[in-house]
Amino acid sequence: MPPLKKGAEVEIQIESLAYGAEGVGRVDGYVVFVERGLPGQRVKARILRAKKSHTRAKILQVLEQSPDYVPPICRHFPDCGGCSIQHLQYDKQLEAKTTQVRDILQRLGGFENPPVAPALPSPKPFFYRNKMEFTFGDRRWLTRNEIESQAEFANTDFALGLHARHHFEKVIAIEQCYLQSEQSNAILNRVSKFVAASPLRPYTTRDHSGFWRFLVIREGKNTGDCMVNLVTADAGSTGEEEVQKLATELRLHFPELTTIVHTINRLKAQVATGQESRVLHGLGF
């Protein structure tokens, strides 16, 4: 029997970061992995799953904040699954990565004192990615902040964004993502506006109906090229016409786009690839 049971509420002092960016603490010597926990935090947490050797917990309240905490820049954090430790100072993120590499080499590799160089910082910690995949959903999953705001959301039967953390069936509507460029955000919002008004519905895994599946944006950071890939189900000529309308609108508002591709995925697997691709603008892949 594990010393802590599921549902129990405990106070935990977070000591370090585990691989995967979970905080690590101990209760009477028993290891507890705390989602979104930061070293230096003292938290009240609820046990989610309990095993003989360790357990996992969710923060209910931060009783004492970490000195390394920084306010997350993105309003979708921490509900969005795109970022893990945006609320930790960047230099401390690098230190944690260096420590994790050293620990892995010691525990799994058997090296007593491996010579691990410090993790190199990125010259651009935000807006750095050259590819993002956004998912269409027929239900908008509201974040905790959105629910607590008591604001009214008119269109909850549509979302274009990223998956909620640990919930691949739930889509958070994203308006601004700090992983890719501002141009990508503008494209994202233009596509979202078009598809929200489209007569064709987003694809759903509940009964595998619907049309719109993924929006993929790829940028060449050195070349300046930008590609949009619209991944859909197969709706025959009706779907092709709707995608062509969207492609025309994108070319009108974003003349810098170098390639637009339409990919058709006829399978049930939720992946941003398909069995057929058509180049609507530019040279293609």
PDB file of C-alpha atoms in Angstrom:
ATOM      1  CA  MET A   1       0.000   0.000   0.000  1.00  0.00           C
ATOM      2  CA  PRO A   2       1.334   3.465  -0.877  1.00  0.00           C
ATOM      3  CA  PRO A   3       1.594   5.816   2.127  1.00  0.00           C
ATOM      4  CA  LEU A   4      -0.541   8.424   0.344  1.00  0.00           C
ATOM      5  CA  LYS A   5      -3.951   7.688  -1.115  1.00  0.00           C
ATOM      6  CA  LYS A   6      -5.588   9.187  -4.177  1.00  0.00           C
ATOM      7  CA  GLY A   7      -7.509  12.335  -3.253  1.00  0.00           C
ATOM      8  CA  ALA A   8      -5.451  13.105  -0.152  1.00  0.00           C
ATOM      9  CA  GLU A   9      -4.419  16.744   0.316  1.00  0.00           C
ATOM     10  CA  VAL A  10      -0.878  17.372   1.520  1.00  0.00           C
ATOM     11  CA  GLU A  11       1.677  20.156   1.890  1.00  0.00           C
ATOM     12  CA  ILE A  12       4.810  19.631  -0.195  1.00  0.00           C
ATOM     13  CA  GLN A  13       8.108  21.469  -0.454  1.00  0.00           C
ATOM     14  CA  ILE A  14       9.281  21.275  -4.079  1.00  0.00           C
ATOM     15  CA  GLU A  15      12.986  20.422  -4.159  1.00  0.00           C
ATOM     16  CA  SER A  16      13.871  19.935  -7.828  1.00  0.00           C
ATOM     17  CA  LEU A  17      12.611  19.400 -11.375  1.00  0.00           C
ATOM     18  CA  ALA A  18      12.209  15.919 -12.832  1.00  0.00           C
ATOM     19  CA  TYR A  19      12.612  15.006 -16.483  1.00  0.00           C
ATOM     20  CA  GLY A  20       9.404  16.238 -18.123  1.00  0.00           C
ATOM     21  CA  ALA A  21       9.343  19.420 -16.006  1.00  0.00           C
ATOM     22  CA  GLU A  22       7.437  18.061 -13.015  1.00  0.00           C
ATOM     23  CA  GLY A  23       8.341  19.360  -9.588  1.00  0.00           C
ATOM     24  CA  VAL A  24       9.749  16.797  -7.157  1.00  0.00           C
ATOM     25  CA  GLY A  25       9.024  16.831  -3.439  1.00  0.00           C
ATOM     26  CA  ARG A  26       8.765  14.359  -0.576  1.00  0.00           C
ATOM     27  CA  VAL A  27       6.211  13.601   2.097  1.00  0.00           C
ATOM     28  CA  ASP A  28       7.743  11.529   4.911  1.00  0.00           C
ATOM     29  CA  GLY A  29      10.385  10.355   2.451  1.00  0.00           C
ATOM     30  CA  TYR A  30       7.797   9.369  -0.166  1.00  0.00           C
ATOM     31  CA  VAL A  31       8.495  10.877  -3.621  1.00  0.00           C
ATOM     32  CA  VAL A  32       5.760  13.090  -5.058  1.00  0.00           C
ATOM     33  CA  PHE A  33       5.830  14.455  -8.615  1.00  0.00           C
ATOM     34  CA  VAL A  34       3.907  17.734  -8.764  1.00  0.00           C
ATOM     35  CA  GLU A  35       2.578  19.002 -12.072  1.00  0.00           C
ATOM     36  CA  ARG A  36       3.805  22.572 -12.787  1.00  0.00           C
ATOM     37  CA  GLY A  37       5.660  22.614  -9.469  1.00  0.00           C
ATOM     38  CA  LEU A  38       8.821  24.727  -9.216  1.00  0.00           C
ATOM     39  CA  PRO A  39      11.852  24.244  -6.956  1.00  0.00           C
ATOM     40  CA  GLY A  40      11.469  26.474  -3.918  1.00  0.00           C
ATOM     41  CA  GLN A  41       7.678  26.388  -3.876  1.00  0.00           C
ATOM     42  CA  ARG A  42       5.722  25.161  -0.885  1.00  0.00           C
ATOM     43  CA  VAL A  43       2.330  24.013  -2.094  1.00  0.00           C
ATOM     44  CA  LYS A  44      -0.902  22.425  -1.018  1.00  0.00           C
ATOM     45  CA  ALA A  45      -1.578  19.609  -3.467  1.00  0.00           C
ATOM     46  CA  ARG A  46      -4.043  16.801  -4.138  1.00  0.00           C
ATOM     47  CA  ILE A  47      -2.779  13.285  -4.824  1.00  0.00           C
ATOM     48  CA  LEU A  48      -3.842  12.126  -8.299  1.00  0.00           C
ATOM     49  CA  ARG A  49      -2.274   8.675  -8.551  1.00  0.00           C
ATOM     50  CA  ALA A  50      -0.446   6.683  -5.913  1.00  0.00           C
ATOM     51  CA  LYS A  51       2.086   3.881  -6.419  1.00  0.00           C
ATOM     52  CA  LYS A  52       4.375   2.068  -4.017  1.00  0.00           C
ATOM     53  CA  SER A  53       7.471   4.029  -5.014  1.00  0.00           C
ATOM     54  CA  HIS A  54       6.013   7.431  -5.904  1.00  0.00           C
ATOM     55  CA  THR A  55       2.874   9.406  -6.611  1.00  0.00           C
ATOM     56  CA  ARG A  56       1.669  12.353  -8.668  1.00  0.00           C
ATOM     57  CA  ALA A  57      -0.117  15.429  -7.402  1.00  0.00           C
ATOM     58  CA  LYS A  58      -1.820  18.580  -8.627  1.00  0.00           C
ATOM     59  CA  ILE A  59      -1.291  21.985  -7.029  1.00  0.00           C
ATOM     60  CA  LEU A  60      -4.325  23.389  -5.243  1.00  0.00           C
ATOM     61  CA  GLN A  61      -2.616  26.412  -3.721  1.00  0.00           C
ATOM     62  CA  VAL A  62       0.859  27.930  -3.696  1.00  0.00           C
ATOM     63  CA  LEU A  63       1.617  28.592  -0.023  1.00  0.00           C
ATOM     64  CA  GLU A  64       5.098  29.983  -0.634  1.00  0.00           C
ATOM     65  CA  GLN A  65       6.309  31.105  -4.049  1.00  0.00           C
ATOM     66  CA  SER A  66       9.625  30.087  -5.566  1.00  0.00           C
ATOM     67  CA  PRO A  67      12.250  32.859  -5.820  1.00  0.00           C
ATOM     68  CA  ASP A  68      12.773  31.691  -9.409  1.00  0.00           C
ATOM     69  CA  TYR A  69       9.139  32.190 -10.427  1.00  0.00           C
ATOM     70  CA  VAL A  70       8.302  34.608 -13.247  1.00  0.00           C
ATOM     71  CA  PRO A  71       4.805  35.509 -14.495  1.00  0.00           C
ATOM     72  CA  PRO A  72       4.136  33.490 -17.670  1.00  0.00           C
ATOM     73  CA  ILE A  73       3.964  35.643 -20.779  1.00  0.00           C
ATOM     74  CA  CYS A  74       1.199  33.572 -22.389  1.00  0.00           C
ATOM     75  CA  ARG A  75      -2.364  33.865 -21.133  1.00  0.00           C
ATOM     76  CA  HIS A  76      -3.072  30.257 -22.178  1.00  0.00           C
ATOM     77  CA  PHE A  77      -0.511  28.923 -19.688  1.00  0.00           C
ATOM     78  CA  PRO A  78      -0.730  26.575 -17.774  1.00  0.00           C
ATOM     79  CA  ASP A  79      -3.776  24.946 -19.398  1.00  0.00           C
ATOM     80  CA  CYS A  80      -2.257  24.687 -22.875  1.00  0.00           C
ATOM     81  CA  GLY A  81      -0.006  21.704 -23.516  1.00  0.00           C
ATOM     82  CA  GLY A  82       2.440  23.696 -25.638  1.00  0.00           C
ATOM     83  CA  CYS A  83       4.735  24.937 -22.836  1.00  0.00           C
ATOM     84  CA  SER A  84       5.792  23.297 -19.562  1.00  0.00           C
ATOM     85  CA  ILE A  85       7.889  25.695 -17.460  1.00  0.00           C
ATOM     86  CA  GLN A  86       7.213  29.133 -18.872  1.00  0.00           C
ATOM     87  CA  HIS A  87       6.831  30.319 -15.273  1.00  0.00           C
ATOM     88  CA  LEU A  88      10.463  29.496 -14.397  1.00  0.00           C
ATOM     89  CA  GLN A  89      13.310  31.965 -14.970  1.00  0.00           C
ATOM     90  CA  TYR A  90      15.094  31.062 -18.192  1.00  0.00           C
ATOM     91  CA  ASP A  91      18.541  30.681 -16.617  1.00  0.00           C
ATOM     92  CA  LYS A  92      17.022  28.281 -14.088  1.00  0.00           C
ATOM     93  CA  GLN A  93      15.463  26.290 -16.934  1.00  0.00           C
ATOM     94  CA  LEU A  94      18.941  25.867 -18.411  1.00  0.00           C
ATOM     95  CA  GLU A  95      20.366  24.802 -15.052  1.00  0.00           C
ATOM     96  CA  ALA A  96      17.591  22.215 -14.679  1.00  0.00           C
ATOM     97  CA  LYS A  97      18.318  20.768 -18.132  1.00  0.00           C
ATOM     98  CA  THR A  98      22.023  20.485 -17.345  1.00  0.00           C
ATOM     99  CA  THR A  99      21.252  18.745 -14.052  1.00  0.00           C
ATOM    100  CA  GLN A 100      18.852  16.313 -15.732  1.00  0.00           C
ATOM    101  CA  VAL A 101      21.433  15.301 -18.346  1.00  0.00           C
ATOM    102  CA  ARG A 102      24.014  14.703 -15.610  1.00  0.00           C
ATOM    103  CA  ASP A 103      21.529  12.674 -13.532  1.00  0.00           C
ATOM    104  CA  ILE A 104      20.580  10.491 -16.508  1.00  0.00           C
ATOM    105  CA  LEU A 105      24.223   9.747 -17.302  1.00  0.00           C
ATOM    106  CA  GLN A 106      24.861   8.852 -13.664  1.00  0.00           C
ATOM    107  CA  ARG A 107      21.771   6.724 -13.029  1.00  0.00           C
ATOM    108  CA  LEU A 108      21.324   5.050 -16.418  1.00  0.00           C
ATOM    109  CA  GLY A 109      24.808   5.295 -17.873  1.00  0.00           C
ATOM    110  CA  GLY A 110      26.689   4.398 -14.729  1.00  0.00           C
ATOM    111  CA  PHE A 111      29.094   7.338 -14.969  1.00  0.00           C
ATOM    112  CA  GLU A 112      30.246   8.519 -11.566  1.00  0.00           C
ATOM    113  CA  ASN A 113      31.055  12.117 -12.501  1.00  0.00           C
ATOM    114  CA  PRO A 114      30.188  12.759 -16.177  1.00  0.00           C
ATOM    115  CA  PRO A 115      31.678  15.944 -17.707  1.00  0.00           C
ATOM    116  CA  VAL A 116      28.468  17.748 -18.675  1.00  0.00           C
ATOM    117  CA  ALA A 117      28.798  21.232 -20.160  1.00  0.00           C
ATOM    118  CA  PRO A 118      26.142  23.837 -19.263  1.00  0.00           C
ATOM    119  CA  ALA A 119      23.062  23.894 -21.498  1.00  0.00           C
ATOM    120  CA  LEU A 120      23.372  26.570 -24.167  1.00  0.00           C
ATOM    121  CA  PRO A 121      20.775  29.357 -24.089  1.00  0.00           C
ATOM    122  CA  SER A 122      18.664  30.132 -27.115  1.00  0.00           C
ATOM    123  CA  PRO A 123      19.240  33.596 -28.574  1.00  0.00           C
ATOM    124  CA  LYS A 124      15.468  33.780 -28.959  1.00  0.00           C
ATOM    125  CA  PRO A 125      13.462  31.982 -26.236  1.00  0.00           C
ATOM    126  CA  PHE A 126      10.160  33.013 -27.845  1.00  0.00           C
ATOM    127  CA  PHE A 127       8.917  33.036 -31.464  1.00  0.00           C
ATOM    128  CA  TYR A 128      11.649  30.568 -32.420  1.00  0.00           C
ATOM    129  CA  ARG A 129       9.870  27.534 -33.886  1.00  0.00           C
ATOM    130  CA  ASN A 130       9.767  26.967 -37.622  1.00  0.00           C
ATOM    131  CA  LYS A 131       6.733  24.685 -37.547  1.00  0.00           C
ATOM    132  CA  MET A 132       3.467  24.551 -35.626  1.00  0.00           C
ATOM    133  CA  GLU A 133       0.464  22.244 -35.924  1.00  0.00           C
ATOM    134  CA  PHE A 134      -2.883  23.612 -34.777  1.00  0.00           C
ATOM    135  CA  THR A 135      -5.979  21.438 -34.367  1.00  0.00           C
ATOM    136  CA  PHE A 136      -9.579  22.208 -35.316  1.00  0.00           C
ATOM    137  CA  GLY A 137     -12.220  21.194 -32.787  1.00  0.00           C
ATOM    138  CA  ASP A 138     -16.011  21.228 -32.745  1.00  0.00           C
ATOM    139  CA  ARG A 139     -16.009  22.116 -29.042  1.00  0.00           C
ATOM    140  CA  ARG A 140     -14.016  24.885 -27.407  1.00  0.00           C
ATOM    141  CA  TRP A 141     -12.411  23.794 -24.155  1.00  0.00           C
ATOM    142  CA  LEU A 142     -12.484  26.731 -21.751  1.00  0.00           C
ATOM    143  CA  THR A 143      -9.437  27.312 -19.566  1.00  0.00           C
ATOM    144  CA  ARG A 144      -9.658  27.942 -15.840  1.00  0.00           C
ATOM    145  CA  ASN A 145      -8.939  31.636 -16.361  1.00  0.00           C
ATOM    146  CA  GLU A 146     -11.702  31.885 -18.966  1.00  0.00           C
ATOM    147  CA  ILE A 147     -14.206  30.178 -16.684  1.00  0.00           C
ATOM    148  CA  GLU A 148     -13.244  32.305 -13.692  1.00  0.00           C
ATOM    149  CA  SER A 149     -13.564  35.491 -15.769  1.00  0.00           C
ATOM    150  CA  GLN A 150     -17.317  34.763 -16.103  1.00  0.00           C
ATOM    151  CA  ALA A 151     -17.125  36.203 -19.615  1.00  0.00           C
ATOM    152  CA  GLU A 152     -19.589  35.030 -22.245  1.00  0.00           C
ATOM    153  CA  PHE A 153     -18.166  33.094 -25.180  1.00  0.00           C
ATOM    154  CA  ALA A 154     -20.493  33.201 -28.158  1.00  0.00           C
ATOM    155  CA  ASN A 155     -18.875  30.459 -30.238  1.00  0.00           C
ATOM    156  CA  THR A 156     -18.127  27.463 -28.026  1.00  0.00           C
ATOM    157  CA  ASP A 157     -18.828  24.923 -30.786  1.00  0.00           C
ATOM    158  CA  PHE A 158     -15.628  25.787 -32.639  1.00  0.00           C
ATOM    159  CA  ALA A 159     -11.951  26.043 -31.759  1.00  0.00           C
ATOM    160  CA  LEU A 160      -8.653  26.273 -33.562  1.00  0.00           C
ATOM    161  CA  GLY A 161      -5.616  25.971 -31.369  1.00  0.00           C
ATOM    162  CA  LEU A 162      -3.592  23.528 -29.286  1.00  0.00           C
ATOM    163  CA  HIS A 163      -4.530  20.582 -27.109  1.00  0.00           C
ATOM    164  CA  ALA A 164      -5.152  21.026 -23.424  1.00  0.00           C
ATOM    165  CA  ARG A 165      -2.355  19.505 -21.342  1.00  0.00           C
ATOM    166  CA  HIS A 166      -2.829  15.702 -21.111  1.00  0.00           C
ATOM    167  CA  HIS A 167      -6.135  15.927 -23.044  1.00  0.00           C
ATOM    168  CA  PHE A 168      -5.708  15.262 -26.744  1.00  0.00           C
ATOM    169  CA  GLU A 169      -9.462  15.312 -27.313  1.00  0.00           C
ATOM    170  CA  LYS A 170      -9.786  18.884 -26.003  1.00  0.00           C
ATOM    171  CA  VAL A 171      -8.780  21.959 -27.995  1.00  0.00           C
ATOM    172  CA  ILE A 172      -8.003  25.362 -26.493  1.00  0.00           C
ATOM    173  CA  ALA A 173      -8.753  28.276 -28.823  1.00  0.00           C
ATOM    174  CA  ILE A 174      -5.420  30.035 -29.335  1.00  0.00           C
ATOM    175  CA  GLU A 175      -5.226  33.633 -30.507  1.00  0.00           C
ATOM    176  CA  GLN A 176      -1.569  34.290 -29.788  1.00  0.00           C
ATOM    177  CA  CYS A 177       1.132  31.663 -29.427  1.00  0.00           C
ATOM    178  CA  TYR A 178       4.641  32.683 -28.396  1.00  0.00           C
ATOM    179  CA  LEU A 179       6.308  29.657 -29.965  1.00  0.00           C
ATOM    180  CA  GLN A 180       6.097  30.749 -33.585  1.00  0.00           C
ATOM    181  CA  SER A 181       6.165  34.179 -35.277  1.00  0.00           C
ATOM    182  CA  GLU A 182       3.657  37.016 -35.111  1.00  0.00           C
ATOM    183  CA  GLN A 183       2.959  36.383 -38.799  1.00  0.00           C
ATOM    184  CA  SER A 184       1.910  32.854 -37.885  1.00  0.00           C
ATOM    185  CA  ASN A 185      -0.459  34.241 -35.269  1.00  0.00           C
ATOM    186  CA  ALA A 186      -2.033  36.498 -37.892  1.00  0.00           C
ATOM    187  CA  ILE A 187      -2.463  33.526 -40.246  1.00  0.00           C
ATOM    188  CA  LEU A 188      -3.897  31.456 -37.396  1.00  0.00           C
ATOM    189  CA  ASN A 189      -6.530  34.071 -36.587  1.00  0.00           C
ATOM    190  CA  ARG A 190      -7.464  34.610 -40.246  1.00  0.00           C
ATOM    191  CA  VAL A 191      -7.970  30.868 -40.756  1.00  0.00           C
ATOM    192  CA  SER A 192      -9.933  30.646 -37.500  1.00  0.00           C
ATOM    193  CA  LYS A 193     -12.286  33.427 -38.577  1.00  0.00           C
ATOM    194  CA  PHE A 194     -12.889  31.823 -41.973  1.00  0.00           C
ATOM    195  CA  VAL A 195     -13.494  28.284 -40.727  1.00  0.00           C
ATOM    196  CA  ALA A 196     -15.746  29.431 -37.862  1.00  0.00           C
ATOM    197  CA  ALA A 197     -18.117  30.787 -40.533  1.00  0.00           C
ATOM    198  CA  SER A 198     -17.665  27.833 -42.899  1.00  0.00           C
ATOM    199  CA  PRO A 199     -20.648  25.546 -43.622  1.00  0.00           C
ATOM    200  CA  LEU A 200     -18.288  22.589 -43.182  1.00  0.00           C
ATOM    201  CA  ARG A 201     -17.715  21.555 -39.587  1.00  0.00           C
ATOM    202  CA  PRO A 202     -14.447  20.699 -37.814  1.00  0.00           C
ATOM    203  CA  TYR A 203     -13.537  17.027 -37.644  1.00  0.00           C
ATOM    204  CA  THR A 204     -14.386  15.161 -34.447  1.00  0.00           C
ATOM    205  CA  THR A 205     -12.980  11.858 -33.210  1.00  0.00           C
ATOM    206  CA  ARG A 206     -16.243  11.044 -31.417  1.00  0.00           C
ATOM    207  CA  ASP A 207     -17.885   9.796 -34.603  1.00  0.00           C
ATOM    208  CA  HIS A 208     -15.184  10.698 -37.147  1.00  0.00           C
ATOM    209  CA  SER A 209     -17.365  13.219 -38.920  1.00  0.00           C
ATOM    210  CA  GLY A 210     -16.535  16.749 -40.025  1.00  0.00           C
ATOM    211  CA  PHE A 211     -14.075  18.265 -42.464  1.00  0.00           C
ATOM    212  CA  TRP A 212     -11.436  20.634 -41.040  1.00  0.00           C
ATOM    213  CA  ARG A 213      -8.639  18.778 -39.201  1.00  0.00           C
ATOM    214  CA  PHE A 214      -5.319  20.661 -38.898  1.00  0.00           C
ATOM    215  CA  LEU A 215      -3.591  23.894 -39.792  1.00  0.00           C
ATOM    216  CA  VAL A 216       0.160  23.492 -40.265  1.00  0.00           C
ATOM    217  CA  ILE A 217       2.362  26.579 -40.599  1.00  0.00           C
ATOM    218  CA  ARG A 218       6.011  26.191 -41.526  1.00  0.00           C
ATOM    219  CA  GLU A 219       8.489  29.059 -41.799  1.00  0.00           C
ATOM    220  CA  GLY A 220      12.019  29.228 -43.152  1.00  0.00           C
ATOM    221  CA  LYS A 221      13.818  31.333 -40.560  1.00  0.00           C
ATOM    222  CA  ASN A 222      16.786  31.843 -42.906  1.00  0.00           C
ATOM    223  CA  THR A 223      14.938  32.058 -46.229  1.00  0.00           C
ATOM    224  CA  GLY A 224      11.802  33.964 -45.239  1.00  0.00           C
ATOM    225  CA  ASP A 225       9.610  31.333 -46.920  1.00  0.00           C
ATOM    226  CA  CYS A 226       6.252  30.528 -45.338  1.00  0.00           C
ATOM    227  CA  MET A 227       4.027  27.539 -46.068  1.00  0.00           C
ATOM    228  CA  VAL A 228       0.458  26.857 -44.978  1.00  0.00           C
ATOM    229  CA  ASN A 229      -0.827  23.280 -45.100  1.00  0.00           C
ATOM    230  CA  LEU A 230      -4.585  22.837 -44.656  1.00  0.00           C
ATOM    231  CA  VAL A 231      -5.288  19.258 -43.563  1.00  0.00           C
ATOM    232  CA  THR A 232      -8.890  18.103 -43.972  1.00  0.00           C
ATOM    233  CA  ALA A 233     -11.069  15.052 -44.354  1.00  0.00           C
ATOM    234  CA  ASP A 234     -12.467  14.230 -47.794  1.00  0.00           C
ATOM    235  CA  ALA A 235     -15.648  16.115 -48.697  1.00  0.00           C
ATOM    236  CA  GLY A 236     -15.370  15.876 -52.468  1.00  0.00           C
ATOM    237  CA  SER A 237     -15.817  18.950 -54.624  1.00  0.00           C
ATOM    238  CA  THR A 238     -17.583  20.832 -51.811  1.00  0.00           C
ATOM    239  CA  GLY A 239     -14.523  20.551 -49.607  1.00  0.00           C
ATOM    240  CA  GLU A 240     -12.146  21.462 -52.418  1.00  0.00           C
ATOM    241  CA  GLU A 241     -14.150  24.602 -53.180  1.00  0.00           C
ATOM    242  CA  GLU A 242     -14.152  25.665 -49.527  1.00  0.00           C
ATOM    243  CA  VAL A 243     -10.401  25.143 -49.194  1.00  0.00           C
ATOM    244  CA  GLN A 244      -9.809  27.082 -52.405  1.00  0.00           C
ATOM    245  CA  LYS A 245     -11.814  30.007 -51.008  1.00  0.00           C
ATOM    246  CA  LEU A 246      -9.671  29.996 -47.881  1.00  0.00           C
ATOM    247  CA  ALA A 247      -6.469  29.792 -49.936  1.00  0.00           C
ATOM    248  CA  THR A 248      -7.576  32.788 -51.998  1.00  0.00           C
ATOM    249  CA  GLU A 249      -8.288  34.778 -48.832  1.00  0.00           C
ATOM    250  CA  LEU A 250      -4.904  33.870 -47.372  1.00  0.00           C
ATOM    251  CA  ARG A 251      -3.093  34.988 -50.520  1.00  0.00           C
ATOM    252  CA  LEU A 252      -4.999  38.270 -50.429  1.00  0.00           C
ATOM    253  CA  HIS A 253      -4.118  39.064 -46.810  1.00  0.00           C
ATOM    254  CA  PHE A 254      -0.653  37.459 -46.759  1.00  0.00           C
ATOM    255  CA  PRO A 255       1.069  38.051 -50.110  1.00  0.00           C
ATOM    256  CA  GLU A 256       4.332  36.923 -48.484  1.00  0.00           C
ATOM    257  CA  LEU A 257       3.038  33.320 -48.368  1.00  0.00           C
ATOM    258  CA  THR A 258       5.202  31.244 -50.680  1.00  0.00           C
ATOM    259  CA  THR A 259       3.261  27.962 -50.579  1.00  0.00           C
ATOM    260  CA  ILE A 260      -0.273  26.788 -49.752  1.00  0.00           C
ATOM    261  CA  VAL A 261      -1.020  23.065 -49.724  1.00  0.00           C
ATOM    262  CA  HIS A 262      -4.247  21.107 -49.214  1.00  0.00           C
ATOM    263  CA  THR A 263      -3.722  17.662 -47.657  1.00  0.00           C
ATOM    264  CA  ILE A 264      -6.569  15.136 -47.432  1.00  0.00           C
ATOM    265  CA  ASN A 265      -6.499  12.627 -44.574  1.00  0.00           C
ATOM    266  CA  ARG A 266      -9.108   9.902 -45.082  1.00  0.00           C
ATOM    267  CA  LEU A 267      -8.030   7.846 -42.077  1.00  0.00           C
ATOM    268  CA  LYS A 268      -9.290   8.052 -38.493  1.00  0.00           C
ATOM    269  CA  ALA A 269      -5.842   8.679 -37.029  1.00  0.00           C
ATOM    270  CA  GLN A 270      -5.505  12.264 -35.804  1.00  0.00           C
ATOM    271  CA  VAL A 271      -2.267  13.133 -37.580  1.00  0.00           C
ATOM    272  CA  ALA A 272      -1.472  16.162 -39.732  1.00  0.00           C
ATOM    273  CA  THR A 273      -0.577  14.032 -42.748  1.00  0.00           C
ATOM    274  CA  GLY A 274      -2.687  12.419 -45.425  1.00  0.00           C
ATOM    275  CA  GLN A 275      -3.004  10.244 -48.481  1.00  0.00           C
ATOM    276  CA  GLU A 276      -3.310  13.059 -51.009  1.00  0.00           C
ATOM    277  CA  SER A 277      -1.862  16.568 -51.280  1.00  0.00           C
ATOM    278  CA  ARG A 278      -2.601  19.343 -53.758  1.00  0.00           C
ATOM    279  CA  VAL A 279      -0.492  22.465 -54.182  1.00  0.00           C
ATOM    280  CA  LEU A 280      -2.800  25.476 -54.327  1.00  0.00           C
ATOM    281  CA  HIS A 281      -0.093  28.115 -54.500  1.00  0.00           C
ATOM    282  CA  GLY A 282       3.681  28.141 -54.929  1.00  0.00           C
ATOM    283  CA  LEU A 283       6.106  25.286 -55.449  1.00  0.00           C
ATOM    284  CA  GLY A 284       4.780  22.955 -52.759  1.00  0.00           C
ATOM    285  CA  PHE A 285       6.761  21.032 -50.166  1.00  0.00           C
TER     286      PHE A 285
END
